Coordinates of C-alpha atoms in Angstrom, one line a residue:
M1 CA 56.3 -5.8 -39.1
K2 CA 56.9 -7.7 -43.2
K3 CA 58.6 -10.2 -41.7
L4 CA 55.9 -11.6 -39.4
L5 CA 55.6 -15.0 -39.4
I6 CA 52.8 -15.9 -41.2
S7 CA 52.1 -19.3 -38.9
T8 CA 51.1 -16.9 -36.2
T9 CA 50.1 -13.4 -37.1
A10 CA 47.9 -14.1 -40.2
C11 CA 46.0 -16.6 -37.8
S12 CA 45.4 -14.2 -35.1
V13 CA 44.9 -11.4 -37.6
L14 CA 42.0 -13.4 -39.2
A15 CA 40.5 -14.9 -36.3
M16 CA 40.6 -11.6 -34.6
T17 CA 38.9 -10.0 -37.7
G18 CA 36.3 -12.5 -38.3
C19 CA 37.5 -14.7 -40.8
A20 CA 37.2 -17.9 -37.8
Q21 CA 33.3 -17.5 -39.1
L22 CA 33.7 -18.5 -42.4
G23 CA 31.3 -21.6 -43.6
T24 CA 35.2 -23.7 -44.6
Y25 CA 37.5 -24.4 -42.6
A26 CA 41.2 -26.0 -43.1
H27 CA 44.4 -26.4 -41.4
F28 CA 47.1 -24.6 -43.7
G29 CA 48.9 -27.7 -45.1
T30 CA 52.2 -25.9 -46.7
K31 CA 55.3 -24.8 -46.8
A32 CA 56.4 -21.6 -46.3
H33 CA 59.5 -19.3 -47.9
K34 CA 59.8 -16.0 -48.7
N35 CA 59.8 -14.7 -52.4
A36 CA 62.2 -12.1 -52.5
A37 CA 60.9 -10.6 -55.9
T38 CA 57.5 -9.6 -54.4
D39 CA 58.2 -9.6 -50.9
S40 CA 55.8 -12.1 -49.8
I41 CA 55.3 -15.2 -48.2
I42 CA 55.1 -18.1 -50.2
I43 CA 52.3 -20.9 -49.0
S44 CA 52.5 -24.3 -50.5
E45 CA 49.4 -26.6 -50.2
T46 CA 49.4 -29.7 -48.7
A47 CA 45.5 -29.9 -47.2
T48 CA 44.6 -33.4 -46.0
D49 CA 41.1 -35.2 -45.8
A50 CA 41.0 -35.1 -41.5
P51 CA 38.2 -33.1 -40.3
L52 CA 38.6 -30.3 -37.9
I53 CA 36.1 -29.4 -35.4
S54 CA 35.8 -25.6 -34.8
P55 CA 35.1 -24.9 -30.7
V56 CA 33.0 -21.6 -31.9
S57 CA 31.1 -22.9 -34.8
Q58 CA 31.3 -26.8 -34.2
R59 CA 31.1 -27.0 -37.7
Q60 CA 33.8 -29.3 -39.9
S61 CA 36.5 -28.5 -41.9
P62 CA 37.2 -30.8 -45.2
A63 CA 40.9 -30.1 -44.3
Q64 CA 43.8 -30.5 -42.1
S65 CA 47.2 -29.7 -42.8
H66 CA 50.6 -28.5 -41.0
L67 CA 52.9 -25.9 -42.1
E68 CA 56.4 -26.4 -42.1
D69 CA 58.9 -22.8 -41.8
A70 CA 61.1 -22.1 -44.7
S71 CA 64.2 -24.8 -43.2
G72 CA 61.5 -27.6 -43.9
S73 CA 60.6 -28.5 -40.4
P74 CA 57.0 -28.9 -39.4
T75 CA 54.9 -26.4 -37.1
A76 CA 51.6 -28.0 -35.4
L77 CA 49.8 -24.7 -36.4
M78 CA 46.5 -25.9 -34.3
Q79 CA 47.8 -28.1 -31.5
K80 CA 45.1 -26.7 -28.8
P81 CA 41.1 -27.6 -30.1
D82 CA 40.2 -24.0 -27.9
M83 CA 42.2 -21.5 -30.1
R84 CA 39.5 -21.1 -32.5
L85 CA 42.0 -20.2 -35.6
A86 CA 40.5 -21.8 -38.8
V87 CA 41.1 -19.8 -42.1
P88 CA 41.0 -20.9 -45.6
I89 CA 43.9 -22.2 -47.5
I90 CA 46.1 -19.7 -48.6
E91 CA 48.4 -19.8 -51.4
T92 CA 50.4 -16.2 -51.0
V93 CA 50.1 -13.4 -48.8
D94 CA 51.3 -10.0 -49.9
Y95 CA 51.7 -6.9 -47.8
T96 CA 50.8 -3.7 -48.7
D97 CA 52.7 -0.5 -47.7
D98 CA 49.7 0.8 -45.6
G99 CA 50.4 -2.2 -42.9
A100 CA 47.4 -4.4 -44.7
F101 CA 48.2 -7.7 -46.2
G102 CA 46.7 -9.2 -49.6
I103 CA 45.9 -13.1 -49.2
N104 CA 45.8 -15.1 -52.8
L105 CA 43.7 -18.1 -52.9
P106 CA 43.9 -21.0 -55.1
S107 CA 41.2 -21.3 -57.3
D108 CA 38.6 -24.2 -57.3
P109 CA 38.3 -26.6 -60.1
N110 CA 34.9 -27.7 -58.8
S111 CA 33.5 -24.0 -58.7
D112 CA 30.6 -25.1 -61.1
S113 CA 29.5 -27.7 -58.6
K114 CA 29.0 -26.1 -55.5
P115 CA 29.4 -22.6 -53.8
S116 CA 33.0 -20.5 -54.3
L117 CA 34.8 -19.1 -51.9
K118 CA 34.1 -15.7 -53.2
Q119 CA 29.9 -16.5 -52.5
R120 CA 30.4 -18.2 -49.1
L121 CA 32.4 -15.2 -47.9
Q122 CA 30.2 -12.5 -49.0
T123 CA 27.8 -14.7 -47.4
T124 CA 29.3 -14.3 -44.2
F125 CA 30.3 -11.1 -44.3
A126 CA 26.8 -9.9 -45.3
P127 CA 25.8 -6.8 -42.8
K128 CA 22.9 -7.9 -40.5
E129 CA 20.6 -5.4 -39.1
T130 CA 22.2 -6.0 -35.2
A131 CA 23.7 -3.7 -33.5
A132 CA 26.7 -6.1 -33.3
S133 CA 26.9 -5.8 -37.1
R134 CA 26.7 -2.1 -36.9
D135 CA 29.7 -2.2 -34.3
D136 CA 31.8 -4.2 -36.8
E137 CA 30.6 -1.5 -39.8
A138 CA 34.4 -0.5 -39.6
Y139 CA 35.6 -4.0 -40.1
E140 CA 33.4 -5.0 -43.1
S141 CA 33.9 -1.7 -44.7
S142 CA 37.8 -2.3 -44.8
T143 CA 37.5 -6.0 -46.2
N144 CA 38.1 -6.3 -50.0
V145 CA 37.0 -10.0 -51.1
N146 CA 37.8 -11.3 -54.5
T147 CA 38.8 -15.4 -54.8
N148 CA 39.0 -15.4 -58.5
G149 CA 43.1 -16.1 -58.2
E150 CA 42.9 -12.6 -57.2
T151 CA 43.6 -11.1 -53.8
F152 CA 41.2 -10.3 -50.8
V153 CA 42.6 -7.3 -48.1
I154 CA 41.7 -7.3 -44.1
E155 CA 43.1 -5.2 -42.2
P156 CA 45.7 -6.2 -39.6
F157 CA 43.2 -6.2 -36.3
S158 CA 39.7 -4.9 -35.4
I159 CA 37.3 -5.5 -32.4
P160 CA 34.2 -4.2 -31.7
P161 CA 33.7 -1.7 -29.2
I162 CA 33.6 -2.6 -25.4
V163 CA 30.4 -0.5 -24.8
S164 CA 27.8 0.2 -27.2
A165 CA 24.9 1.8 -26.2
D166 CA 22.7 0.5 -29.5
C167 CA 23.5 -2.9 -28.2
P168 CA 20.0 -4.7 -26.7
E169 CA 21.6 -7.7 -26.3
S170 CA 23.7 -9.2 -23.2
F171 CA 26.0 -11.8 -23.4
D172 CA 27.7 -14.6 -21.4
F173 CA 31.1 -15.5 -21.2
N174 CA 30.6 -17.7 -24.3
G175 CA 29.4 -14.8 -26.4
I176 CA 25.8 -16.0 -26.3
A177 CA 23.3 -13.8 -26.4
Y178 CA 20.7 -13.9 -24.0
G179 CA 18.4 -11.0 -24.2
E180 CA 15.6 -12.1 -26.3
T181 CA 14.9 -15.0 -24.1
Q182 CA 14.7 -12.5 -21.1
Q183 CA 11.3 -10.8 -19.8
T184 CA 11.2 -7.3 -20.6
Y185 CA 10.4 -4.2 -18.1
T186 CA 10.2 -0.6 -18.4
L187 CA 10.3 1.5 -15.5
A188 CA 6.3 2.0 -15.8
D189 CA 5.7 -1.5 -15.7
V190 CA 7.6 -2.2 -12.2
E191 CA 5.8 1.1 -10.8
Q192 CA 2.4 -0.3 -12.0
L193 CA 3.1 -3.7 -10.6
A194 CA 4.2 -2.1 -7.6
L195 CA 1.2 0.2 -7.3
G196 CA -1.3 -3.1 -7.3
N197 CA 0.2 -5.2 -5.4
H198 CA 2.5 -3.6 -2.9
P199 CA 0.9 -4.8 1.0
A200 CA 2.2 -1.6 2.5
I201 CA -0.4 0.9 0.6
A202 CA -3.2 -2.1 0.6
A203 CA -2.2 -2.0 4.7
A204 CA -2.3 1.8 4.5
S205 CA -6.0 2.0 2.5
A206 CA -7.3 -0.6 5.1
T207 CA -6.4 1.7 7.7
H208 CA -8.1 4.8 5.9
S209 CA -11.6 2.6 5.5
K210 CA -10.9 1.8 9.0
A211 CA -10.6 5.4 10.2
A212 CA -13.8 6.6 8.0
G213 CA -15.8 3.8 9.7
L214 CA -15.0 5.2 13.0
R215 CA -15.7 8.3 12.4
A216 CA -19.1 7.2 11.3
Q217 CA -19.4 5.4 14.5
V218 CA -18.2 8.0 16.9
G219 CA -21.0 10.7 15.7
T220 CA -24.0 8.6 16.6
R221 CA -26.2 8.6 19.2
P222 CA -26.9 6.0 21.8
N223 CA -30.2 4.1 21.3
P224 CA -33.0 4.3 23.2
T225 CA -33.5 1.6 25.9
L226 CA -37.4 0.3 26.1
G227 CA -38.2 -1.9 29.4
Y228 CA -41.0 -3.3 31.1
F229 CA -41.8 -3.4 34.9
G230 CA -43.7 -4.9 37.5
Q231 CA -44.6 -4.2 40.8
Q232 CA -46.2 -5.6 44.0
M233 CA -46.8 -8.9 42.1
A234 CA -46.5 -11.1 45.5
D235 CA -50.1 -9.0 46.5
R236 CA -52.8 -10.2 45.2
N237 CA -55.3 -7.8 43.3
T238 CA -52.4 -5.0 44.0
D239 CA -49.9 -5.5 41.2
Q240 CA -48.9 -3.1 38.8
H241 CA -47.2 -3.5 35.4
G242 CA -46.3 -1.4 32.5
I243 CA -44.0 -0.6 29.8
F244 CA -41.1 2.1 29.8
V245 CA -38.3 4.1 27.2
E246 CA -35.3 5.7 28.2
Q247 CA -33.0 7.9 26.4
E248 CA -29.7 9.5 27.2
F249 CA -29.7 12.8 26.0
V250 CA -25.7 13.8 25.2
R251 CA -24.8 17.5 25.9
G252 CA -21.8 19.7 25.3
N253 CA -22.0 18.8 21.6
K254 CA -19.9 16.0 22.3
L255 CA -21.2 13.8 19.6
K256 CA -20.2 16.5 16.9
L257 CA -16.7 16.8 18.5
N258 CA -16.1 13.2 18.2
R259 CA -16.9 13.3 14.5
E260 CA -14.4 16.5 13.9
V261 CA -11.7 14.7 15.6
L262 CA -12.1 11.5 13.7
G263 CA -12.4 13.5 10.4
H264 CA -8.9 14.9 11.4
T265 CA -7.8 11.2 12.3
T266 CA -9.4 10.1 8.6
R267 CA -7.7 12.8 6.6
A268 CA -4.3 11.7 8.2
Q269 CA -4.8 8.2 7.2
A270 CA -5.6 9.6 3.7
M271 CA -2.1 11.2 3.5
E272 CA -0.8 8.5 5.2
T273 CA -1.7 6.6 2.5
E274 CA -0.1 8.5 0.2
T275 CA 2.4 9.3 2.0
Q276 CA 3.3 5.3 1.6
R277 CA 2.5 5.5 -2.0
H278 CA 5.4 7.6 -2.6
R279 CA 7.5 5.9 -0.5
V280 CA 6.6 2.3 -2.8
L281 CA 7.3 4.7 -5.8
T282 CA 10.8 6.0 -4.8
D283 CA 11.9 3.0 -3.4
V284 CA 11.2 1.4 -7.0
R285 CA 12.8 3.7 -9.2
V286 CA 15.7 4.0 -6.7
R287 CA 16.4 0.0 -6.8
F288 CA 15.3 0.1 -10.8
F289 CA 18.1 2.0 -11.4
E290 CA 20.6 -0.1 -9.3
A291 CA 19.7 -3.0 -11.0
L292 CA 19.6 -1.2 -14.5
A293 CA 23.0 0.3 -14.1
A294 CA 24.3 -3.0 -12.7
Q295 CA 23.1 -4.6 -15.7
Q296 CA 25.1 -2.2 -18.2
S297 CA 28.1 -3.0 -16.1
L298 CA 27.4 -6.4 -16.8
E299 CA 26.9 -6.3 -20.2
A300 CA 30.6 -4.3 -20.3
T301 CA 32.2 -6.4 -18.5
R302 CA 31.3 -9.3 -20.7
R303 CA 31.8 -7.9 -23.6
F304 CA 35.2 -7.0 -22.5
S305 CA 35.9 -10.2 -21.6
L306 CA 35.3 -11.3 -24.8
V307 CA 38.8 -8.5 -25.7
A308 CA 40.7 -10.3 -23.0
K309 CA 40.0 -13.7 -24.4
R310 CA 41.1 -12.8 -27.7
G311 CA 44.2 -11.2 -26.0
V312 CA 45.2 -14.5 -24.2
E313 CA 44.9 -16.5 -27.8
V314 CA 47.1 -13.9 -29.9
A315 CA 49.7 -13.8 -26.9
E316 CA 50.0 -17.8 -26.8
D317 CA 50.4 -18.3 -30.7
R318 CA 52.8 -15.3 -29.9
E319 CA 54.6 -17.3 -27.6
R320 CA 54.4 -20.3 -29.6
A321 CA 55.6 -18.6 -32.8
E322 CA 58.6 -17.0 -30.9
E323 CA 57.7 -13.6 -30.9
G324 CA 56.2 -13.0 -27.9
T325 CA 57.3 -14.1 -23.9
L326 CA 56.1 -16.5 -21.5
I327 CA 55.8 -13.2 -19.5
E328 CA 53.4 -11.5 -22.1
T329 CA 51.3 -14.7 -21.8
L330 CA 51.0 -14.5 -18.1
Q331 CA 49.9 -10.8 -18.5
A332 CA 47.6 -11.5 -20.6
Q333 CA 46.2 -14.2 -18.5
T334 CA 46.2 -12.3 -15.7
L335 CA 43.9 -9.7 -17.4
L336 CA 41.8 -12.2 -17.8
S337 CA 41.4 -13.9 -14.9
E338 CA 40.7 -10.2 -13.0
I339 CA 38.1 -9.3 -15.8
Q340 CA 36.2 -12.7 -15.5
L341 CA 35.9 -11.7 -11.6
A342 CA 34.9 -8.6 -12.3
A343 CA 32.0 -10.2 -14.4
E344 CA 30.9 -12.8 -11.8
Q345 CA 31.0 -9.9 -8.8
A346 CA 28.8 -7.8 -11.5
E347 CA 26.8 -11.0 -12.4
F348 CA 26.1 -11.0 -8.3
A349 CA 25.6 -7.6 -8.0
Y350 CA 23.0 -7.5 -11.0
Q351 CA 21.2 -10.8 -9.3
G352 CA 21.1 -9.1 -5.6
A353 CA 19.9 -5.9 -7.4
W354 CA 17.2 -7.6 -9.4
R355 CA 15.8 -9.6 -6.2
D356 CA 15.7 -6.4 -4.1
L357 CA 13.4 -4.6 -6.9
A358 CA 11.9 -7.8 -7.4
A359 CA 10.8 -7.5 -3.1
I360 CA 9.6 -3.9 -3.6
A361 CA 7.9 -4.4 -6.4
G362 CA 6.0 -7.4 -5.4
I363 CA 7.3 -9.1 -8.9
H364 CA 7.5 -13.0 -8.6
A365 CA 10.4 -13.8 -10.9
T366 CA 12.9 -16.8 -10.9
T367 CA 15.1 -15.3 -13.3
P368 CA 16.3 -11.2 -13.5
A369 CA 14.3 -9.5 -16.0
N370 CA 16.3 -7.6 -18.4
L371 CA 15.4 -3.7 -18.0
V372 CA 14.6 -1.3 -20.8
A373 CA 15.4 2.3 -19.5
E374 CA 18.1 5.5 -20.8
L375 CA 20.0 6.0 -18.0
N376 CA 20.3 9.4 -18.6
P377 CA 19.0 11.7 -15.8
S378 CA 19.4 15.6 -15.9
G379 CA 22.5 17.0 -16.0
V380 CA 21.2 20.1 -14.5
A381 CA 21.7 20.4 -10.3
P382 CA 18.6 22.4 -9.0
D383 CA 18.2 25.2 -6.6
W384 CA 18.4 23.9 -3.6
E385 CA 16.3 25.9 -1.4
S386 CA 13.4 26.1 -3.8
T387 CA 13.3 22.6 -3.8
Y388 CA 13.2 22.4 -0.3
A389 CA 10.3 25.0 -0.8
S390 CA 8.5 23.0 -3.0
I391 CA 9.2 19.5 -1.4
F392 CA 7.6 21.4 2.1
S393 CA 4.5 22.6 0.5
Q394 CA 3.6 19.1 -1.7
S395 CA 5.0 16.6 1.0
P396 CA 2.4 14.5 2.2
E397 CA 4.5 13.5 5.3
L398 CA 3.9 17.1 6.7
S399 CA 0.2 16.8 5.9
V400 CA 0.2 13.5 8.0
A401 CA 2.0 15.5 10.9
R402 CA -0.5 18.7 10.4
A403 CA -3.7 16.3 9.9
I404 CA -2.6 15.1 13.5
V405 CA -2.0 18.7 15.1
C406 CA -5.5 19.7 14.1
E407 CA -6.7 15.9 15.8
K408 CA -5.3 16.4 18.7
Q409 CA -6.9 20.5 18.8
A410 CA -10.7 19.1 18.0
L411 CA -9.6 16.6 20.8
L412 CA -8.5 19.0 23.6
R413 CA -11.6 21.4 22.9
R414 CA -13.5 17.6 23.3
Q415 CA -12.2 16.7 26.7
Q416 CA -13.2 20.0 27.7
V417 CA -17.1 19.5 27.3
Q418 CA -16.5 16.0 29.0
Y419 CA -17.7 16.8 32.3
I420 CA -20.7 18.0 31.3
P421 CA -23.5 16.1 32.0
N422 CA -26.0 14.2 30.3
I423 CA -29.5 13.9 31.2
T424 CA -31.3 10.7 31.4
G425 CA -35.1 10.8 30.6
Q426 CA -37.4 7.5 31.7
L427 CA -40.7 7.4 30.2
G428 CA -43.2 4.9 31.6
A429 CA -47.0 3.8 31.1
G430 CA -49.0 1.1 32.7
Y431 CA -51.5 -0.6 34.2
D432 CA -52.5 -1.0 38.5
V433 CA -55.1 -4.0 38.8
G434 CA -56.0 -2.8 42.4
T435 CA -57.2 0.5 41.0
D436 CA -58.0 -0.4 37.5
N437 CA -56.8 2.7 36.2
G438 CA -53.9 3.3 34.4
M439 CA -50.7 5.0 35.5
I440 CA -47.8 7.0 33.7
N441 CA -44.0 7.4 35.1
L442 CA -41.5 9.8 34.0
Q443 CA -37.9 9.8 35.5
V444 CA -34.9 12.4 34.5
T445 CA -31.5 11.7 36.2
A446 CA -28.2 13.5 35.5
P447 CA -25.0 13.0 37.1
I448 CA -23.7 16.2 39.4
P449 CA -19.5 17.8 38.4
V450 CA -18.5 17.9 41.9
W451 CA -15.8 15.3 42.2
N452 CA -14.7 14.8 38.3
K453 CA -14.4 17.6 35.8
N454 CA -12.2 15.3 33.7
Q455 CA -8.9 17.5 34.9
G456 CA -7.0 14.8 34.1
N457 CA -7.7 14.1 30.6
I458 CA -7.5 17.7 29.8
S459 CA -3.8 18.2 30.7
A460 CA -3.2 14.7 28.5
A461 CA -5.2 16.1 25.6
Y462 CA -3.0 19.4 25.9
A463 CA 0.4 17.5 25.8
D464 CA -0.5 15.3 23.1
Y465 CA -1.5 18.8 20.7
V466 CA 2.0 20.2 22.0
R467 CA 3.7 16.9 20.7
A468 CA 1.9 17.0 17.6
T469 CA 2.8 20.4 16.7
Q470 CA 6.9 19.6 17.9
E471 CA 6.3 16.5 15.3
V472 CA 6.0 18.6 12.7
K473 CA 8.9 20.6 13.2
R474 CA 10.6 17.6 13.4
I475 CA 9.4 16.8 10.2
E476 CA 10.3 19.9 8.6
Q477 CA 13.9 19.3 9.8
S478 CA 14.5 15.7 8.9
I479 CA 13.3 16.9 5.7
R480 CA 15.8 19.3 4.9
S481 CA 18.6 16.9 7.0
R482 CA 17.5 14.2 4.1
L483 CA 17.4 16.9 1.5
A484 CA 21.0 17.7 2.3
R485 CA 22.4 14.3 2.0
T486 CA 20.7 14.0 -1.1
A487 CA 22.0 16.8 -2.6
Q488 CA 25.0 15.6 -1.8
E489 CA 25.0 12.7 -3.4
F490 CA 23.4 14.5 -6.6
E491 CA 26.1 17.2 -7.0
S492 CA 28.6 14.4 -6.3
A493 CA 27.3 12.1 -9.0
L494 CA 26.7 14.8 -11.3
A495 CA 30.2 16.3 -10.8
A496 CA 31.9 12.7 -11.8
V497 CA 29.1 12.0 -14.9
R498 CA 30.5 15.7 -16.2
K499 CA 34.2 14.7 -15.6
Y500 CA 33.6 11.5 -17.3
E501 CA 31.7 12.2 -20.0
D502 CA 33.6 15.8 -20.8
E503 CA 37.0 14.4 -20.2
I504 CA 38.0 11.1 -18.9
L505 CA 36.1 9.2 -21.2
P506 CA 36.9 11.0 -24.7
Q507 CA 40.5 10.8 -23.4
A508 CA 40.3 7.3 -23.2
Q509 CA 38.6 6.9 -26.3
K510 CA 41.3 9.2 -27.9
S511 CA 43.5 7.2 -26.2
L512 CA 42.2 3.9 -27.5
D513 CA 42.1 4.9 -31.3
L514 CA 45.6 6.1 -31.3
S515 CA 46.9 2.8 -29.7
E516 CA 45.1 1.0 -32.2
E517 CA 46.3 3.3 -35.1
A518 CA 50.3 2.2 -33.5
Y519 CA 49.2 -1.3 -33.4
R520 CA 47.9 -1.7 -36.8
A521 CA 51.5 0.0 -37.9
G522 CA 53.2 -2.4 -35.9
E523 CA 54.2 0.4 -33.4
L524 CA 52.8 -1.1 -30.4
E525 CA 52.4 -4.9 -29.1
F526 CA 49.1 -5.6 -28.2
L527 CA 49.0 -6.5 -24.8
Q528 CA 49.2 -2.6 -24.7
V529 CA 46.4 -2.2 -26.5
L530 CA 44.6 -4.6 -24.1
I531 CA 46.3 -2.1 -21.0
V532 CA 44.4 0.9 -23.3
R533 CA 41.3 -0.8 -23.8
R534 CA 41.2 -1.8 -19.8
S535 CA 41.5 1.9 -19.2
F536 CA 38.5 2.6 -21.5
Y537 CA 36.4 -0.2 -19.7
E538 CA 37.1 1.2 -16.2
A539 CA 36.5 4.6 -17.4
S540 CA 33.0 3.4 -18.6
I541 CA 32.2 1.8 -15.6
R542 CA 32.5 4.8 -13.4
L543 CA 30.6 6.4 -15.8
I544 CA 27.4 3.7 -15.7
D545 CA 27.8 3.9 -12.0
A546 CA 28.1 7.6 -11.4
K547 CA 24.9 7.6 -13.5
G548 CA 22.9 5.0 -11.1
R549 CA 23.9 7.4 -8.8
L550 CA 22.6 10.3 -10.3
A551 CA 19.5 8.9 -11.7
G552 CA 18.6 7.4 -7.8
A553 CA 19.5 11.0 -5.8
S554 CA 16.9 12.4 -8.6
A555 CA 14.1 9.9 -7.9
K556 CA 14.7 10.6 -4.1
V557 CA 13.9 14.2 -4.9
D558 CA 11.2 13.3 -6.9
G559 CA 9.7 11.1 -4.6
L560 CA 9.6 14.0 -2.1
L561 CA 12.4 12.1 0.0
L562 CA 10.2 9.7 0.8
T563 CA 11.8 5.9 1.4
G564 CA 10.9 2.9 3.2
G565 CA 8.1 1.5 0.7
L566 CA 8.0 -2.0 2.8
D567 CA 7.8 -0.1 6.4
S568 CA 4.5 -0.6 8.4
P569 CA 2.1 2.4 7.7
T570 CA 1.3 4.1 10.9
D571 CA -2.5 3.4 12.5
Y572 CA -3.3 7.2 13.9
T573 CA -7.0 5.6 15.2
D574 CA -7.5 4.9 18.9
G575 CA -10.8 3.1 18.2
D576 CA -14.0 4.1 19.1
G577 CA -13.2 4.5 23.1
I578 CA -14.3 8.7 22.7
R579 CA -17.9 7.2 21.7
G580 CA -17.9 5.5 24.8
A581 CA -16.9 8.4 27.4
S582 CA -19.3 10.4 25.6
F583 CA -22.3 8.7 27.4
G584 CA -22.7 8.7 31.4
G585 CA -20.7 12.3 31.8
Q586 CA -17.9 10.5 33.7

C-alpha cells in the first residue's frame, strides 16, 4: 500500500473522507517522485490560474494543474467534470505505519491578508449538531489538521453508516435533504384526521340517528279523526247536521313492542358506528406502519446509493491509474444500477403507501408527508386464547350481532300479537232540523280475526330470529379465523425481527467493521467492502420490513381484528312499516 499512486488513491481517499467539502479547491499542478530517504512521495507544485467548478459545491477553485508521474509524462487527474475530486495543493505525502498518510502543505505567503488553509479546514470540519454530522464523528476525531508547514493526518477511508436511527432527514439521489420542507404527521395526527373526516363513520352515525328517529315514531298513537256529517239534506226541513270524532285504540301492546324492536335496532346501529370507527382506526394504523416502513426503506436505499456512487468513482479512478480493472468498474456500476433501481422501486412503494394512507384518512395532500413514529412494536407474543377471549368480550361487531338477535326476538313477539284486533270508536253530535232537537251518535267497530291470524309473519319472524343467532356463531368463528391468520403474521414477523436484531444484523455489522479494518490495512479491495456493505443494507431493509409487518399485525389485534374502513356501514333499519301494521289489525 505504500507504493499506491497519489494520482488516484490520495484523491479518492480525500474525496471519500470529506476533503471535497473544503472551501478552496485546486487541481494538482505538480511533478511526483518518491523520496527514498523519507519514504514519501514528493509533489512539485505548478498550479495555474484556470478556474475549476466542483459539481458538488458549485464553487470556483483558484488553480488548475496537471500531475506528471516520475517519468515526466502528464496524467490528466481531472478529465471528467463529475469526478467530484477537488483537493488542496499538496507538497509532500508521508505514510505512517498504521496505514494513514500525512500531507505536507506549503506555507501561504499571503496568510496575513486572507484566512489560512488551517482556518478554512477547521471551519469546514467544524461539527454541526445534525444526525449526519454525528454519524461522521469517527471521521472528525481521526482528522488532525496543521497547515503551518506541518502535516494533517486523515484516515484512508471513512463512510457514514447506511442506516442511522437518529437521522431525521431523508435524501434524494443527489444527496439533497428534503425532510425539512415536508409536512410531518404522527400516528395520532392521522387518526384524528381520519375520525373527523371519514365518510363511513359519518354515514354510520347518520344511520344511528335515523334508527333513533324511527324508534320515536313507531311508538306514537294514531291521531283522532274529526269530521262533519250531514243527512237528509235533500228533504226540506228534515236535514240533520253534526260533527264527529273517531279514534282507533291499539290493543295487544303493539306500540310498546314497536318501540322495543326499534330500540334494539338503535342499539345495533350505535354499535355499528363503533365498529366502523374501529375499522377506520385499524386501517389507518396498518397503512401508517406500511407507509412508515416504506419511508424508512427509501431513506436507507438512498443513503446506500450514495455509497455505491462513491464506489463507482473509486473504481473509475483506480482503472485510470491502472491499479484496477475494467471488471471492477463494471461490477461497481452494476451494483450502483441495482441500488438505483431499488431506490426507484422504494420510491414507488412509498408513494403508493402514502396515497393509500391519505385515502383512508381523508388527507388531501399532493405530495407524501414525512411520517414520524417509532417502528418498534412489542416483541412479546401474546397468549392467543386470552386474546381471543378479550376480543370476544369487547368486539363491537359481536355486540351488533347480539343486538340484532334481541331485535328479532322482540319482532317475533310483536308479530305474535298482530292478530289481536284494534277497536275503533266514533262519537258524533248534531242537530235535527225536523225535530228541532240535538242528537248524539256512538259507533264502535273491530275486525274479527277469523281468516287472518298473522301466521305467515310469525313464521318469517321466527326464521329471522334463527338466522340472527347463527350470525352470532358465524362472527365468532370469523373472529377466530382472522385471529389465527393475524397470529401467524405476528409470530412470523416477530421471529424475523428477533433473528435480524439478535443474529443477522449484528453479524453483518461485525463483518462490515472487519472488512473496513481490512481495507484500511490494505488487505481488502474496496469493491469487497461495498459487497459487505450491501449485505448489511439488505439485512437492514429486511429488518425494516419485518418491523412493519409486526406493527401491522399488532395494530390489527389492537383494533379487534376489524378492517375495511371504506366499506359501507350496514343499515339495519326497515323503516316505520311496523307502525303501519299496528293499525287495522290486519
